Coordinates of C-alpha atoms in Angstrom, one line a residue:
X96 CA 18.9 -19.8 -56.5
X97 CA 16.1 -21.2 -58.7
X98 CA 16.5 -23.7 -61.5
X99 CA 16.0 -21.0 -64.1
X100 CA 19.0 -19.1 -62.8
X101 CA 21.3 -22.1 -63.1
X102 CA 20.3 -23.4 -66.5
X103 CA 18.3 -22.4 -69.6
X104 CA 14.6 -23.1 -69.5
X105 CA 13.8 -26.4 -71.3
X106 CA 11.8 -26.3 -74.5
X107 CA 8.5 -28.1 -74.2
X108 CA 5.8 -29.0 -76.7
X109 CA 2.2 -29.7 -75.5
X110 CA 0.1 -32.1 -77.6
X111 CA -3.5 -32.3 -76.4
X112 CA -7.0 -31.9 -77.8
X113 CA -8.8 -28.6 -76.9
X114 CA -10.5 -29.0 -73.5
X115 CA -10.1 -29.1 -69.8
X116 CA -7.1 -31.5 -69.9
X117 CA -5.2 -29.2 -72.2
X118 CA -6.0 -26.1 -70.0
X119 CA -4.8 -27.9 -66.8
X120 CA -1.5 -29.0 -68.5
X121 CA -0.9 -25.5 -69.9
X122 CA -1.4 -24.0 -66.5
X123 CA 1.0 -26.5 -64.9
X124 CA 3.7 -25.7 -67.6
X125 CA 3.2 -22.0 -67.0
X126 CA 4.3 -22.4 -63.4
X127 CA 7.1 -24.9 -64.3
X128 CA 9.5 -22.2 -65.6
X129 CA 9.8 -23.7 -69.1
X130 CA 9.7 -22.4 -72.7
X131 CA 6.5 -23.6 -74.4
X132 CA 7.6 -23.8 -78.0
X133 CA 4.4 -25.5 -79.4
X134 CA 0.9 -26.2 -78.3
X135 CA -1.4 -28.0 -80.7
X136 CA -3.9 -30.8 -81.3
X137 CA -2.0 -33.9 -82.4
X138 CA -4.8 -34.8 -84.8
X139 CA -4.1 -31.7 -86.9
X140 CA -0.4 -31.4 -86.3
X141 CA 2.0 -32.1 -89.1
X142 CA 5.3 -34.0 -88.2
X143 CA 7.4 -31.3 -89.9
X144 CA 5.9 -28.6 -87.6
X145 CA 6.8 -30.5 -84.5
X146 CA 10.3 -31.2 -85.8
X147 CA 10.9 -27.6 -86.6
X148 CA 9.9 -26.5 -83.1
X149 CA 12.9 -28.5 -81.7
X150 CA 11.4 -29.3 -78.3
X151 CA 13.4 -31.1 -75.7
X152 CA 10.3 -32.5 -74.0
X153 CA 6.8 -33.4 -75.4
X154 CA 3.9 -33.5 -72.9
X155 CA 1.1 -35.6 -74.3
X156 CA -2.5 -35.9 -73.0
X157 CA -3.3 -39.5 -73.8
X158 CA -6.8 -40.5 -74.9
X159 CA -8.3 -42.9 -77.5
X160 CA -9.0 -40.1 -80.0
X161 CA -5.3 -39.3 -80.6
X162 CA -4.0 -42.9 -81.0
X163 CA -3.9 -42.7 -84.8
X164 CA -2.2 -39.3 -84.6
X165 CA 0.6 -40.6 -82.4
X166 CA 1.2 -43.4 -84.9
X167 CA 1.6 -40.7 -87.6
X168 CA 3.9 -38.7 -85.4
X169 CA 5.9 -41.7 -84.3
X170 CA 9.0 -41.0 -86.4
X171 CA 9.4 -37.5 -84.8
X172 CA 8.5 -38.6 -81.3
X173 CA 11.1 -41.4 -81.5
X174 CA 14.0 -39.0 -82.2
X175 CA 17.0 -39.4 -79.9
X176 CA 17.3 -36.8 -77.2
X177 CA 13.5 -36.2 -77.1
X178 CA 11.8 -37.1 -73.8
X179 CA 8.1 -37.9 -73.8
X180 CA 5.9 -37.2 -70.8
X181 CA 2.5 -38.9 -70.9
X182 CA -0.5 -38.0 -68.8
X183 CA -4.0 -39.4 -69.0
X184 CA -6.4 -36.8 -70.4
X185 CA -9.3 -37.9 -68.2
X186 CA -7.1 -37.7 -65.1
X187 CA -5.6 -34.4 -66.0
X188 CA -9.1 -32.9 -66.5
X189 CA -10.2 -33.8 -63.0
X190 CA -7.0 -32.7 -61.3
X191 CA -7.6 -29.5 -59.3
X192 CA -6.5 -27.7 -56.1
X193 CA -3.8 -29.2 -54.0
X194 CA -3.5 -32.3 -56.2
X195 CA -3.0 -30.1 -59.3
X196 CA -0.3 -28.0 -57.5
X197 CA 1.5 -31.2 -56.3
X198 CA 1.4 -32.8 -59.8
X199 CA 2.7 -29.5 -61.3
X200 CA 5.7 -29.5 -58.9
X201 CA 6.6 -33.1 -59.9
X202 CA 6.2 -32.2 -63.6
X203 CA 8.5 -29.3 -63.1
X204 CA 11.1 -31.5 -61.4
X205 CA 11.0 -34.0 -64.2
X206 CA 11.4 -31.3 -66.9
X207 CA 14.3 -29.7 -65.1
X208 CA 15.9 -32.9 -63.9
X209 CA 16.0 -32.3 -60.2
X210 CA 14.3 -33.5 -57.0
X211 CA 12.9 -30.3 -55.6
X212 CA 9.3 -31.1 -55.3
X213 CA 8.5 -29.2 -52.0
X214 CA 6.2 -26.1 -52.1
X215 CA 7.9 -22.7 -51.7
X216 CA 8.9 -22.1 -48.0
X217 CA 8.5 -25.7 -47.0
X218 CA 11.5 -27.3 -45.3
X219 CA 10.3 -30.9 -45.2
X220 CA 7.3 -32.6 -46.8
X221 CA 6.0 -35.5 -44.7
X222 CA 6.2 -38.8 -46.6
X223 CA 2.9 -40.5 -47.1
X224 CA 4.5 -43.7 -48.3
X225 CA 5.5 -46.5 -45.9
X226 CA 9.1 -47.5 -46.2
X227 CA 10.3 -51.0 -45.4
X228 CA 13.2 -51.8 -43.1
X229 CA 14.1 -51.5 -39.5
X230 CA 14.4 -48.1 -37.8
X231 CA 17.9 -46.7 -37.3
X232 CA 19.4 -47.8 -34.0
X233 CA 20.0 -45.2 -31.3
X234 CA 23.5 -44.0 -31.0
X235 CA 25.7 -46.0 -28.6
X236 CA 26.6 -44.1 -25.4
X237 CA 30.2 -43.0 -25.3
X238 CA 32.3 -44.5 -22.5
X239 CA 33.8 -41.1 -21.5
X240 CA 30.3 -39.7 -20.9
X241 CA 29.4 -42.6 -18.6
X242 CA 32.6 -42.6 -16.6
X243 CA 31.7 -39.7 -14.2
X244 CA 28.4 -41.4 -13.3
X245 CA 30.2 -44.7 -12.6
X246 CA 32.7 -43.0 -10.3
X247 CA 29.9 -41.3 -8.4
X248 CA 28.0 -44.5 -8.0
X249 CA 31.1 -46.2 -6.7
X250 CA 31.7 -43.4 -4.1
X251 CA 28.2 -43.7 -2.8
X252 CA 28.1 -47.6 -2.6
X253 CA 29.2 -47.7 1.1
X254 CA 26.4 -45.3 2.1
X255 CA 23.6 -47.3 0.5
X256 CA 21.5 -48.9 3.3
X257 CA 21.1 -52.7 3.1
X258 CA 17.8 -54.5 2.9
X259 CA 16.9 -55.5 6.5
X260 CA 13.3 -56.5 6.0
X261 CA 14.2 -60.2 6.2
X262 CA 17.1 -61.9 8.0
X263 CA 17.1 -65.7 8.0
X264 CA 17.8 -67.4 11.4
X265 CA 21.4 -68.5 11.8
X266 CA 20.6 -72.2 12.6
X267 CA 18.8 -72.6 9.2
X268 CA 20.6 -73.3 6.1
X269 CA 19.8 -74.9 2.7
X270 CA 21.3 -78.3 1.7
X271 CA 23.8 -78.0 -1.0
X272 CA 22.9 -81.3 -2.6
X273 CA 20.0 -83.7 -3.0
X274 CA 21.9 -86.5 -1.3
X275 CA 22.4 -84.4 1.9
X276 CA 18.6 -83.5 1.9
X277 CA 17.7 -87.2 1.7
X278 CA 20.3 -88.2 4.3
X279 CA 18.8 -85.6 6.7
X280 CA 15.4 -87.3 6.5
X281 CA 16.8 -90.7 7.7
X282 CA 15.8 -91.5 11.4
X283 CA 18.6 -91.0 13.9
X284 CA 19.8 -94.1 16.0
X285 CA 19.8 -93.5 19.8
X286 CA 23.2 -93.8 21.5
X287 CA 21.8 -96.4 24.0
X288 CA 20.9 -98.7 21.1
X289 CA 24.3 -98.2 19.6
X290 CA 26.0 -99.3 22.9
X291 CA 23.9 -102.5 23.4
X292 CA 24.1 -103.6 19.8
X293 CA 25.3 -107.3 19.5
X294 CA 28.8 -107.9 18.0
X295 CA 28.9 -108.8 14.4
X296 CA 29.4 -112.5 13.4
X297 CA 32.9 -113.6 12.6
X298 CA 32.1 -114.2 8.9
X299 CA 30.7 -110.6 8.5
X300 CA 33.0 -108.1 6.8
X301 CA 34.4 -105.6 9.3
X302 CA 33.5 -102.8 6.9
X303 CA 29.8 -103.5 7.4
X304 CA 29.8 -102.1 10.9
X305 CA 31.3 -98.8 9.7
X306 CA 29.2 -98.5 6.5
X307 CA 28.9 -94.9 5.4
X308 CA 25.5 -93.2 5.4
X309 CA 23.1 -94.1 2.6
X310 CA 23.7 -92.0 -0.5
X311 CA 21.3 -91.8 -3.4
X312 CA 22.8 -91.3 -6.8
X313 CA 19.9 -89.7 -8.6
X314 CA 22.0 -89.2 -11.8
X315 CA 21.7 -92.9 -12.5
X316 CA 17.9 -93.2 -12.1
X317 CA 16.0 -94.6 -15.1
X318 CA 12.6 -96.0 -15.9
X319 CA 12.4 -99.9 -15.7
X320 CA 9.8 -102.2 -17.1
X321 CA 7.7 -104.0 -14.5
X322 CA 8.3 -107.4 -16.1
X323 CA 11.9 -108.3 -17.1
X324 CA 12.3 -112.0 -17.7
X325 CA 15.3 -112.1 -20.0
X326 CA 18.8 -112.2 -18.4
X327 CA 21.0 -109.2 -18.6
X328 CA 23.3 -110.6 -21.2
X329 CA 20.4 -111.3 -23.5
X330 CA 19.1 -107.7 -23.0
X331 CA 22.4 -106.3 -24.0
X332 CA 22.5 -108.4 -27.1
X333 CA 19.0 -107.4 -28.1
X334 CA 19.9 -103.7 -27.8
X335 CA 23.0 -104.1 -29.9
X336 CA 21.0 -106.0 -32.6
X337 CA 18.4 -103.2 -32.7
X338 CA 20.9 -100.5 -33.7
X339 CA 20.0 -99.2 -37.2
X340 CA 22.5 -99.7 -40.0
X341 CA 22.8 -97.2 -42.9
X342 CA 24.2 -98.2 -46.3
X343 CA 25.9 -95.1 -47.5
X344 CA 27.2 -96.7 -50.7
X345 CA 23.8 -96.5 -52.4
X346 CA 22.7 -93.0 -51.4
X347 CA 21.7 -90.6 -54.3
X348 CA 20.1 -87.2 -54.8
X349 CA 16.4 -87.0 -55.6
X350 CA 15.5 -85.1 -58.7
X351 CA 13.2 -82.5 -57.3
X352 CA 12.0 -81.2 -60.7
X353 CA 10.9 -84.7 -61.7
X354 CA 8.9 -85.2 -58.5
X355 CA 7.2 -81.8 -58.8
X356 CA 3.6 -81.8 -59.9
X357 CA 2.6 -80.8 -63.5
X358 CA 2.9 -77.1 -64.1
X359 CA 4.9 -76.5 -60.9
X360 CA 7.6 -74.6 -62.9
X361 CA 5.1 -72.6 -64.9
X362 CA 6.6 -69.3 -63.8
X363 CA 5.5 -65.8 -64.7
X364 CA 5.7 -62.1 -63.8
X365 CA 2.3 -60.6 -63.3
X366 CA 2.0 -56.8 -63.3
X367 CA -1.2 -55.1 -62.0
X368 CA -1.9 -51.4 -62.6
X369 CA -4.6 -48.8 -63.0
X370 CA -4.9 -45.0 -62.6
X371 CA -1.5 -43.6 -63.3
X372 CA -0.3 -47.0 -64.4
X373 CA 0.7 -46.3 -68.0
X374 CA 3.7 -44.1 -67.0
X375 CA 4.8 -46.6 -64.3
X376 CA 4.3 -49.5 -66.7
X377 CA 6.5 -47.8 -69.3
X378 CA 9.2 -47.3 -66.8
X379 CA 9.0 -50.9 -65.6
X380 CA 9.0 -52.5 -69.1
X381 CA 11.6 -50.1 -70.4
X382 CA 14.1 -51.1 -67.7
X383 CA 13.6 -54.9 -68.2
X384 CA 16.4 -56.8 -70.0
X385 CA 15.9 -58.0 -73.6
X386 CA 15.2 -61.5 -72.4
X387 CA 13.6 -63.1 -69.4
X388 CA 13.2 -66.7 -68.2
X389 CA 9.5 -66.1 -67.6
X390 CA 6.6 -64.5 -69.5
X391 CA 5.4 -61.1 -68.4
X392 CA 1.6 -60.8 -67.9
X393 CA 0.2 -57.2 -67.7
X394 CA -3.4 -56.4 -66.5
X395 CA -4.5 -52.8 -66.3
X396 CA -8.1 -51.9 -66.4
X397 CA -8.9 -49.4 -69.1
X398 CA -12.2 -47.5 -69.8
X399 CA -13.6 -48.9 -73.0
X400 CA -11.2 -51.9 -73.1
X401 CA -8.7 -50.3 -75.5
X402 CA -6.0 -52.9 -74.9
X403 CA -4.9 -52.9 -78.5
X404 CA -3.8 -49.3 -78.0
X405 CA -2.0 -50.2 -74.8
X406 CA 0.0 -52.9 -76.7
X407 CA 1.1 -50.3 -79.3
X408 CA 2.2 -47.8 -76.6
X409 CA 4.2 -50.4 -74.6
X410 CA 5.8 -51.8 -77.7
X411 CA 7.5 -48.5 -78.3
X412 CA 9.5 -48.6 -75.1
X413 CA 9.7 -52.3 -74.2
X414 CA 12.8 -54.3 -75.3
X415 CA 10.6 -57.4 -75.1
X416 CA 8.0 -58.1 -77.7
X417 CA 4.5 -57.0 -76.6
X418 CA 1.3 -58.7 -77.8
X419 CA -2.4 -59.0 -76.8
X420 CA -3.1 -62.3 -75.0
X421 CA -5.8 -64.6 -76.6
X422 CA -7.6 -67.6 -75.3
X423 CA -5.8 -70.8 -76.2
X424 CA -2.4 -69.1 -76.6
X425 CA 0.7 -70.2 -74.7
X426 CA 2.4 -67.7 -72.4
X427 CA 5.9 -67.5 -74.0
X428 CA 9.0 -66.7 -71.8
X429 CA 10.6 -63.4 -72.7
X430 CA 7.4 -61.9 -74.1
X431 CA 4.9 -59.3 -72.7
X432 CA 1.3 -60.4 -72.8
X433 CA -1.4 -57.7 -72.2
X434 CA -4.5 -59.3 -70.6
X435 CA -8.0 -58.1 -71.3
X436 CA -10.7 -58.2 -68.6
X437 CA -12.1 -61.5 -69.8
X438 CA -8.8 -63.4 -70.1
X439 CA -7.5 -65.7 -67.4
X440 CA -4.7 -68.2 -67.0
X441 CA -4.5 -72.0 -66.6
X442 CA -1.5 -73.9 -65.4
X443 CA -0.4 -76.9 -67.6
X444 CA 2.6 -79.2 -67.7
X445 CA 4.3 -77.0 -70.4
X446 CA 3.6 -73.7 -68.7
X447 CA 0.7 -71.2 -68.6
X448 CA -2.1 -71.0 -71.1
X449 CA -4.6 -68.2 -71.6
X450 CA -8.3 -69.1 -71.2
X451 CA -11.6 -67.2 -71.5
X452 CA -12.7 -66.2 -68.0
X453 CA -15.4 -63.6 -67.2
X454 CA -13.7 -63.0 -63.9
X455 CA -10.4 -62.1 -65.5
X456 CA -7.0 -63.0 -64.1
X457 CA -7.0 -65.1 -60.9
X458 CA -3.9 -64.6 -58.7
X459 CA -4.6 -67.8 -56.7
X460 CA -4.4 -69.8 -59.9
X461 CA -0.7 -69.0 -60.3
X462 CA 2.1 -71.3 -58.9
X463 CA 3.5 -69.4 -56.0
X464 CA 7.1 -70.7 -55.9
X465 CA 7.8 -69.6 -59.5
X466 CA 5.7 -66.4 -59.7
X467 CA 6.6 -62.7 -59.3
X468 CA 3.8 -60.2 -58.7
X469 CA 4.2 -56.4 -59.0
X470 CA 1.5 -53.9 -57.9
X471 CA 1.9 -50.5 -59.6
X472 CA -0.1 -47.3 -59.3
X473 CA -3.8 -47.8 -59.5
X474 CA -3.8 -51.6 -58.8
X475 CA -7.1 -52.9 -57.4
X476 CA -7.3 -53.1 -53.6
X477 CA -9.1 -56.5 -54.0
X478 CA -5.8 -57.9 -55.3
X479 CA -4.0 -57.2 -52.0
X480 CA -5.3 -60.2 -50.1
X481 CA -4.6 -62.8 -52.8
X482 CA -1.2 -61.3 -53.4
X483 CA -0.2 -61.6 -49.8
X484 CA -1.6 -65.2 -49.7
X485 CA 0.6 -66.0 -52.7
X486 CA 3.6 -64.4 -51.0
X487 CA 3.0 -66.6 -47.9
X488 CA 3.2 -69.6 -50.2
X489 CA 6.6 -68.5 -51.7
X490 CA 5.9 -65.9 -54.4
X491 CA 8.0 -62.8 -54.9
X492 CA 5.7 -59.8 -54.4
X493 CA 6.6 -56.1 -54.7
X494 CA 4.8 -52.7 -54.7
X495 CA 5.6 -49.3 -56.3
X496 CA 6.6 -46.4 -54.1
X497 CA 7.7 -42.9 -54.9
X498 CA 6.3 -39.7 -56.1
X499 CA 5.1 -41.1 -59.5
X500 CA 2.6 -43.4 -57.7
X501 CA -0.6 -41.4 -58.0
X502 CA -2.9 -44.1 -56.6
X503 CA -0.7 -46.0 -54.1
X504 CA -3.4 -47.7 -52.0
X505 CA -2.9 -51.3 -53.1
X506 CA 0.9 -51.0 -53.6
X507 CA 1.3 -49.4 -50.2
X508 CA -0.7 -52.2 -48.5
X509 CA 1.7 -54.9 -49.8
X510 CA 4.7 -52.8 -48.9
X511 CA 3.4 -52.3 -45.4
X512 CA 3.0 -56.1 -45.1
X513 CA 6.8 -56.4 -45.6
X514 CA 7.0 -57.0 -49.4
X515 CA 9.6 -55.5 -51.7
X516 CA 9.3 -51.8 -52.4
X517 CA 10.8 -49.5 -55.0
X518 CA 10.4 -47.3 -58.1
X519 CA 9.4 -49.1 -61.3
X520 CA 13.1 -49.0 -62.6
X521 CA 14.3 -50.5 -59.3
X522 CA 11.7 -53.3 -59.4
X523 CA 12.8 -54.0 -63.0
X524 CA 16.4 -54.4 -61.8
X525 CA 15.4 -56.8 -59.1
X526 CA 13.3 -58.8 -61.5
X527 CA 16.2 -59.0 -64.0
X528 CA 18.5 -60.2 -61.3
X529 CA 16.2 -63.1 -60.4
X530 CA 14.7 -64.1 -63.8
X531 CA 17.0 -62.6 -66.4
X532 CA 18.5 -65.0 -68.9
X533 CA 22.3 -65.4 -69.0
X534 CA 23.5 -64.6 -72.5
X535 CA 26.4 -67.1 -72.2
X536 CA 24.4 -70.3 -71.6
X537 CA 20.8 -69.2 -72.0
X538 CA 19.8 -70.0 -68.5
X539 CA 18.5 -67.9 -65.7
X540 CA 21.2 -66.8 -63.1

């Protein structure tokens, strides 16, 4: 039974400028079993027309030319119960063939609220994402299944031939102790010498004639200095005087934070993204709590450097304030700072400061022990090596997985190296658990 047979087709509005991106999105919606109630250019669309269409979902092809139109339609797009689905116009225009069909199935699943993303007739789609964790252990053998084999082996035990390749001679045996081996090496005294031995003097102890064989106690052996001039009593006194003495009355705990170098607690959450990143970034920022104990730094390469538009888009969904980072500015905890390509960071005694840097953000410049790093869809592969080096030094590193990750190369690489993996909402929950601020006392849990 298809989704259309179980529930009414959702009403969808398509907002995109005329062109290849709009045609690709229209074709995907035509196969998604939805009701297309409106298709128009957002630059010429009036808010009242969009409101009267009463859509449940609005699919928007994002590009710089419609940013002002989205600001004008913001009151209608922010209505409760209305779900926005964004797609990059440039990416949608290039999507074709198998990639277009795969994206269309995921779009249909999102619009209908289910997880059926397999093509028709497919029973299982192989996962291209590496998943962390140990493989499931094999099932333990049941005792009743082994019992017949054990009984059979017991009945055959008497018929198994013994190993007769080597039989040691009967007169040979191994000594059971080192003392016996050493005593066996002593020369034997002939009986004739024993009979003619002179009698012992009267003042000799009788026990000397019947002294037992020499025994070596190897358990008491120790290394001895060649020159020992002090008497035994003086040696014992010297050993007793050399014993250390600990004064436990004056022990105290060391303030680790006071001994840490300047800037060691300049923590931050750095988010790296690229192609397909706007949707993943919205899901991540939208799931973060209203306050964090660290600042959030976002770097996503955009064609044309339209970072001001990215700030406006993220401010609509983020519970944290979003602003564009500027050189000389301090990275404030509980705020989102969008970094341009020429903005880097510098660690100071009071936290992180933004500086002008033609190379952009440097992962190696961040303090590892108090840094979280998240690689979303489209993150640069060149960031994988520095990210893993930072993780080896104590940083918390995670990568996005799931069907919404359109460019998973960098994120998959860190996940394959054993880092944290999850959907953007799951990563936001993990971040909130580690760096969220407790409302009762204002401190991180």
